């Protein structure tokens, strides 16, 4: 249920509505919009709508028919902008996050960070805990990898996103990273999602390999209902009957989710396509479809990468893609970061 307060509602009026709802056993999530306050009311059972409607300062009470409540457009009409340092995800800029699939060695991480930053990436990506299909594949360097990623991101003045696979890893990832990445395989790890809801650090939530959009938004709801409003959704391809690509990159999910939810949506064409030659066309299409950002794997020697080399771009390919995006983004009324050699703040 959503309680829309009147534009002129006073703070004590808002507070007494909140208190009444809490008394009815509900959780209340407050969203202060440009002109009015909106209260998202969640919990088990339905509070008495009529009793709230007659309270002072209340404009209207609307039931949210979707199963996901706080993630829905009914709860919040304006887009949510997630802020990481001076980077805004979900605003006008298309934010590019790039880096290797995994941290392997100090020089490898440093070289990738320098290359992506030079090309215009604003956020560095890299995994230290890797969810691999086989237990015999490279599993990541753990804390040593996180330290390398953190130091490289810092040296290049970028924020860092890295995957958290388990509740027990939260304090460690929290120490080194600016954004928690929840991988596709963990999209329905509800214990992990609940725990991340207690943090206020942004969560990049990947769509599960066979998850519907509704299930994906319900997973976001786990984080939001804990009070963490900083959720970024990431489309990374789903499993279909098609075998020509690693996954089927669901570009239609981008405008669909934007209609259903106020949360920012970024696209990961690297895992979506699984092949280096398909990454740029999918990235261009994702931006054209309205993605708020991209997550792209880049490696300076991808043919010797310990994970996902086949889908990792060479720095020169990433440079070219960024140049193309600098043509596409403005055509859609969006901005994108200039390459660092010519960077004087944000350009369009
Ligand atoms: C990754 O980003 O390297 C990764 C493992 O992604 P996903 O969870 O989408 O497979
Ligand atoms: Mn990967």
Coordinates of C-alpha atoms and ligand atoms in Angstrom, one line a residue:
X1 CA 0.0 0.0 0.0
X2 CA 1.2 3.5 -0.7
X3 CA 0.1 6.6 1.3
X4 CA 0.5 9.8 -0.7
X5 CA 0.6 12.8 1.6
X6 CA -0.7 16.2 0.6
X7 CA 1.8 18.7 -0.7
X8 CA 1.2 20.9 2.3
X9 CA 1.2 18.0 4.8
X10 CA 3.2 19.0 7.9
X11 CA 6.0 16.9 9.5
X12 CA 3.8 16.1 12.6
X13 CA 1.0 14.9 10.2
X14 CA 3.4 12.6 8.4
X15 CA 4.8 11.3 11.7
X16 CA 1.4 10.5 13.1
X17 CA 0.4 8.5 9.9
X18 CA 3.7 6.6 10.2
X19 CA 3.0 5.9 13.9
X20 CA -0.5 4.7 13.2
X21 CA 0.8 2.3 10.5
X22 CA 3.5 1.0 12.8
X23 CA 0.9 0.4 15.5
X24 CA -1.0 -1.7 12.9
X25 CA 2.1 -3.9 12.6
X26 CA 3.3 -2.5 9.3
X27 CA 6.8 -1.5 8.1
X28 CA 6.9 2.0 6.7
X29 CA 9.4 3.2 4.0
X30 CA 9.4 7.0 3.5
X31 CA 10.2 8.5 0.2
X32 CA 10.4 12.3 0.0
X33 CA 9.8 13.3 -3.6
X34 CA 10.1 16.7 -5.2
X35 CA 6.7 17.9 -4.1
X36 CA 5.3 15.5 -1.5
X37 CA 6.1 12.6 0.8
X38 CA 5.0 9.1 -0.1
X39 CA 4.9 6.3 2.4
X40 CA 5.5 2.7 1.2
X41 CA 3.7 0.4 3.6
X42 CA 4.8 -3.3 3.6
X43 CA 4.3 -6.2 5.9
X44 CA 2.1 -9.2 6.3
X45 CA -1.7 -8.5 6.1
X46 CA -3.5 -5.4 4.9
X47 CA -3.9 -2.4 7.1
X48 CA -7.3 -0.8 7.3
X49 CA -7.2 1.6 4.3
X50 CA -10.2 3.7 5.4
X51 CA -8.7 4.5 8.8
X52 CA -5.6 6.0 7.1
X53 CA -7.5 7.8 4.4
X54 CA -9.3 10.0 6.9
X55 CA -6.1 11.1 8.7
X56 CA -5.0 14.7 8.5
X57 CA -2.6 15.4 5.7
X58 CA -3.3 12.3 3.7
X59 CA -4.1 12.8 0.0
X60 CA -4.8 9.2 -1.1
X61 CA -4.1 5.6 -0.2
X62 CA -3.3 3.3 -3.1
X63 CA -3.0 -0.4 -3.0
X64 CA 0.1 -1.7 -5.0
X65 CA -1.2 -4.7 -7.0
X66 CA 2.3 -5.9 -7.9
X67 CA 3.9 -8.4 -5.6
X68 CA 7.0 -6.3 -5.4
X69 CA 6.1 -3.1 -3.6
X70 CA 9.1 -0.8 -2.9
X71 CA 10.7 -1.6 -6.2
X72 CA 7.5 -0.6 -8.1
X73 CA 6.8 2.5 -10.0
X74 CA 3.6 2.8 -8.1
X75 CA 5.6 3.4 -4.9
X76 CA 8.0 5.8 -6.5
X77 CA 7.4 7.5 -9.8
X78 CA 10.8 9.4 -10.2
X79 CA 13.8 7.3 -11.1
X80 CA 16.1 6.4 -8.3
X81 CA 19.6 7.7 -8.6
X82 CA 22.2 5.6 -6.8
X83 CA 25.2 7.7 -5.8
X84 CA 28.7 6.2 -5.4
X85 CA 31.2 9.0 -4.6
X86 CA 30.6 11.6 -7.3
X87 CA 29.1 9.0 -9.7
X88 CA 25.4 9.0 -10.2
X89 CA 23.8 5.8 -11.6
X90 CA 20.2 6.3 -12.9
X91 CA 20.6 10.0 -13.8
X92 CA 21.5 11.5 -17.2
X93 CA 24.9 9.9 -17.5
X94 CA 25.5 6.4 -18.9
X95 CA 27.9 5.0 -16.3
X96 CA 30.5 2.5 -17.5
X97 CA 31.9 0.0 -15.1
X98 CA 34.7 -2.1 -16.5
X99 CA 37.6 -4.3 -15.6
X100 CA 38.7 -7.9 -15.5
X101 CA 36.4 -10.8 -14.6
X102 CA 38.9 -11.8 -11.9
X103 CA 41.8 -10.3 -10.1
X104 CA 44.8 -12.5 -11.0
X105 CA 48.0 -10.6 -10.3
X106 CA 49.0 -7.1 -9.2
X107 CA 50.3 -6.1 -12.7
X108 CA 47.2 -7.5 -14.4
X109 CA 44.8 -5.6 -12.2
X110 CA 46.8 -2.4 -12.4
X111 CA 47.1 -2.5 -16.2
X112 CA 43.3 -3.2 -16.6
X113 CA 42.4 -0.4 -14.2
X114 CA 44.6 2.1 -16.1
X115 CA 43.3 1.0 -19.5
X116 CA 39.6 1.3 -18.6
X117 CA 40.0 4.5 -16.7
X118 CA 41.8 6.1 -19.7
X119 CA 39.0 5.1 -22.0
X120 CA 36.4 6.7 -19.7
X121 CA 35.2 4.0 -17.3
X122 CA 34.1 5.5 -14.0
X123 CA 33.8 2.3 -11.9
X124 CA 36.3 -0.5 -11.8
X125 CA 35.0 -4.1 -11.7
X126 CA 36.8 -7.3 -10.7
X127 CA 36.1 -10.4 -8.8
X128 CA 38.0 -12.0 -5.9
X129 CA 35.4 -14.6 -5.0
X130 CA 34.3 -16.3 -8.2
X131 CA 31.1 -18.4 -8.6
X132 CA 32.4 -21.0 -11.0
X133 CA 30.4 -23.8 -12.5
X134 CA 33.2 -26.3 -11.8
X135 CA 34.9 -26.6 -8.4
X136 CA 38.2 -27.2 -10.3
X137 CA 38.1 -23.8 -12.1
X138 CA 39.9 -20.8 -10.7
X139 CA 38.0 -19.7 -7.6
X140 CA 39.5 -16.2 -7.1
X141 CA 42.2 -14.8 -4.9
X142 CA 40.0 -13.9 -1.9
X143 CA 41.2 -11.0 0.2
X144 CA 44.5 -10.7 -1.6
X145 CA 42.5 -10.1 -4.8
X146 CA 40.3 -7.6 -3.1
X147 CA 43.3 -5.6 -1.9
X148 CA 44.7 -5.5 -5.4
X149 CA 41.4 -4.4 -6.9
X150 CA 41.0 -1.7 -4.2
X151 CA 44.5 -0.3 -4.6
X152 CA 44.2 -0.2 -8.4
X153 CA 40.8 1.5 -8.2
X154 CA 42.1 4.0 -5.8
X155 CA 45.2 4.8 -7.8
X156 CA 42.9 5.5 -10.8
X157 CA 40.3 7.4 -8.8
X158 CA 37.5 4.9 -9.6
X159 CA 35.0 3.3 -7.3
X160 CA 35.1 -0.5 -7.1
X161 CA 32.4 -3.2 -7.6
X162 CA 33.1 -6.8 -6.6
X163 CA 31.0 -9.9 -6.0
X164 CA 29.9 -11.1 -2.6
X165 CA 28.9 -14.7 -2.7
X166 CA 28.0 -15.4 0.9
X167 CA 26.9 -13.6 4.1
X168 CA 30.2 -14.4 5.7
X169 CA 32.1 -12.3 3.1
X170 CA 30.1 -9.1 3.6
X171 CA 32.5 -7.5 6.1
X172 CA 35.5 -8.2 3.9
X173 CA 33.9 -6.9 0.7
X174 CA 32.5 -3.9 2.6
X175 CA 36.1 -3.0 3.7
X176 CA 37.5 -2.9 0.1
X177 CA 34.6 -2.1 -2.2
X178 CA 32.1 0.6 -2.9
X179 CA 29.4 -1.6 -4.5
X180 CA 28.4 -5.1 -3.5
X181 CA 27.8 -7.3 -6.6
X182 CA 25.3 -10.1 -6.2
X183 CA 25.9 -12.6 -9.0
X184 CA 23.3 -14.3 -11.1
X185 CA 23.7 -17.5 -9.2
X186 CA 22.9 -15.8 -6.0
X187 CA 20.0 -13.7 -7.1
X188 CA 17.7 -15.8 -4.9
X189 CA 20.1 -16.2 -1.9
X190 CA 17.6 -14.7 0.4
X191 CA 19.7 -14.7 3.5
X192 CA 22.4 -12.8 1.6
X193 CA 19.9 -10.3 0.2
X194 CA 18.4 -9.7 3.6
X195 CA 21.8 -9.0 5.1
X196 CA 22.7 -6.6 2.3
X197 CA 19.4 -4.8 3.1
X198 CA 20.9 -3.9 6.5
X199 CA 23.8 -2.1 4.8
X200 CA 23.5 1.3 3.1
X201 CA 26.1 0.5 0.5
X202 CA 24.9 0.1 -3.1
X203 CA 24.0 -3.4 -4.3
X204 CA 24.4 -4.4 -8.0
X205 CA 21.9 -7.2 -8.3
X206 CA 22.3 -9.4 -11.4
X207 CA 19.4 -11.2 -12.9
X208 CA 19.4 -14.9 -12.2
X209 CA 20.2 -17.3 -15.1
X210 CA 16.5 -18.4 -15.4
X211 CA 14.8 -15.7 -13.4
X212 CA 11.7 -13.9 -14.6
X213 CA 11.7 -10.1 -14.3
X214 CA 9.1 -10.4 -11.5
X215 CA 11.4 -12.7 -9.6
X216 CA 14.3 -10.4 -10.1
X217 CA 12.3 -7.4 -8.8
X218 CA 11.2 -9.5 -5.8
X219 CA 14.9 -10.2 -5.0
X220 CA 15.5 -6.4 -5.2
X221 CA 12.5 -6.1 -2.8
X222 CA 14.4 -8.2 -0.2
X223 CA 17.2 -5.5 -0.1
X224 CA 14.8 -2.6 -0.3
X225 CA 12.6 -3.9 2.5
X226 CA 15.6 -4.0 4.8
X227 CA 16.0 -0.2 4.3
X228 CA 18.8 -0.2 1.7
X229 CA 17.4 1.9 -1.2
X230 CA 20.6 1.7 -3.2
X231 CA 19.8 -1.1 -5.6
X232 CA 21.1 -1.2 -9.2
X233 CA 19.7 -4.0 -11.4
X234 CA 21.9 -5.7 -13.9
X235 CA 20.7 -7.6 -16.9
X236 CA 23.4 -10.2 -17.8
X237 CA 21.6 -12.7 -20.1
X238 CA 19.3 -15.6 -19.4
X239 CA 19.4 -19.3 -20.4
X240 CA 17.3 -20.2 -23.4
X241 CA 17.3 -23.0 -26.0
X242 CA 19.8 -21.0 -28.0
X243 CA 23.4 -22.2 -28.0
X244 CA 25.1 -19.8 -30.4
X245 CA 25.9 -17.4 -27.5
X246 CA 26.7 -18.2 -23.9
X247 CA 23.4 -16.7 -22.8
X248 CA 20.6 -14.9 -24.5
X249 CA 21.0 -11.2 -23.8
X250 CA 17.5 -9.9 -22.9
X251 CA 17.6 -6.4 -24.2
X252 CA 13.8 -6.1 -23.9
X253 CA 14.2 -6.5 -20.1
X254 CA 15.7 -3.0 -20.0
X255 CA 12.7 -1.0 -21.1
X256 CA 10.4 -3.5 -19.4
X257 CA 12.1 -3.1 -16.0
X258 CA 12.3 0.7 -16.5
X259 CA 8.5 0.7 -16.8
X260 CA 7.9 -1.6 -13.9
X261 CA 10.5 -0.1 -11.5
X262 CA 12.2 3.1 -10.6
X263 CA 15.5 1.4 -10.0
X264 CA 18.5 2.0 -12.3
X265 CA 19.2 -0.8 -14.8
X266 CA 22.7 -1.5 -16.1
X267 CA 23.6 -4.1 -18.7
X268 CA 26.4 -6.7 -18.8
X269 CA 26.9 -7.7 -22.4
X270 CA 30.0 -9.6 -21.6
X271 CA 28.2 -12.4 -19.8
X272 CA 25.2 -11.8 -22.0
X273 CA 27.0 -12.7 -25.1
X274 CA 30.0 -14.7 -23.8
X275 CA 32.0 -13.9 -26.9
X276 CA 34.3 -10.9 -27.4
X277 CA 33.1 -10.1 -30.9
X278 CA 29.5 -9.8 -29.7
X279 CA 30.1 -7.5 -26.7
X280 CA 30.2 -4.2 -28.5
X281 CA 27.0 -4.7 -30.6
X282 CA 25.2 -5.8 -27.5
X283 CA 26.6 -2.8 -25.4
X284 CA 25.5 -0.4 -28.1
X285 CA 22.1 -1.9 -28.2
X286 CA 21.7 -1.8 -24.4
X287 CA 22.5 1.9 -24.3
X288 CA 20.1 2.5 -27.2
X289 CA 17.4 0.6 -25.2
X290 CA 17.9 2.9 -22.2
X291 CA 20.4 1.2 -19.9
X292 CA 21.7 3.5 -17.2
X293 CA 25.1 1.9 -17.5
X294 CA 27.2 -1.0 -18.6
X295 CA 29.4 -3.6 -16.9
X296 CA 32.1 -4.8 -19.2
X297 CA 35.0 -7.3 -18.9
X298 CA 38.3 -6.0 -20.1
X299 CA 41.7 -7.7 -19.9
X300 CA 45.1 -6.7 -21.3
X301 CA 45.9 -10.3 -22.2
X302 CA 42.5 -12.0 -22.4
X303 CA 43.7 -15.1 -24.1
X304 CA 45.6 -16.0 -20.9
X305 CA 42.9 -14.8 -18.5
X306 CA 42.1 -17.2 -15.6
X307 CA 38.3 -16.7 -16.1
X308 CA 36.1 -15.4 -18.9
X309 CA 38.9 -14.6 -21.3
X310 CA 36.8 -15.4 -24.4
X311 CA 34.3 -12.6 -23.5
X312 CA 36.9 -10.0 -22.3
X313 CA 37.7 -7.1 -24.6
X314 CA 41.2 -6.0 -25.4
X315 CA 41.7 -2.4 -24.2
X316 CA 41.7 -1.2 -27.8
X317 CA 38.3 -2.7 -28.4
X318 CA 37.0 -1.1 -25.3
X319 CA 38.4 2.3 -26.4
X320 CA 36.5 1.9 -29.7
X321 CA 33.3 0.9 -28.0
X322 CA 33.5 4.0 -25.7
X323 CA 34.0 6.2 -28.7
X324 CA 30.9 4.7 -30.3
X325 CA 28.9 5.2 -27.1
X326 CA 29.9 8.8 -27.1
X327 CA 27.9 9.1 -30.4
X328 CA 24.9 7.0 -29.2
X329 CA 24.4 8.4 -25.7
X330 CA 23.9 12.0 -26.8
X331 CA 21.4 11.0 -29.5
X332 CA 19.3 9.7 -26.6
X333 CA 19.7 12.8 -24.5
X334 CA 22.3 11.2 -22.2
X335 CA 25.8 12.0 -21.3
X336 CA 28.8 9.8 -21.0
X337 CA 32.3 10.3 -19.5
X338 CA 35.0 11.6 -21.8
X339 CA 38.3 9.7 -22.0
X340 CA 40.5 10.7 -19.1
X341 CA 43.1 12.5 -21.2
X342 CA 40.4 14.9 -22.3
X343 CA 38.3 14.6 -19.2
X344 CA 37.2 17.9 -17.7
X345 CA 34.3 16.7 -15.8
X346 CA 31.3 15.2 -17.6
X347 CA 30.8 15.7 -21.3
X348 CA 28.0 14.9 -23.7
Ligands
LIG1 C1 30.9 -11.8 -13.2 O1 30.5 -10.6 -13.2 O2 32.1 -12.1 -13.4 C2 30.0 -12.9 -12.9 C3 30.4 -14.1 -12.4 O3 28.7 -12.6 -13.4 P1 27.4 -13.5 -13.3 O4 27.0 -13.6 -11.9 O5 26.4 -12.6 -14.1 O6 27.6 -14.8 -14.0
LIG2 MN1 33.0 -13.0 -15.5

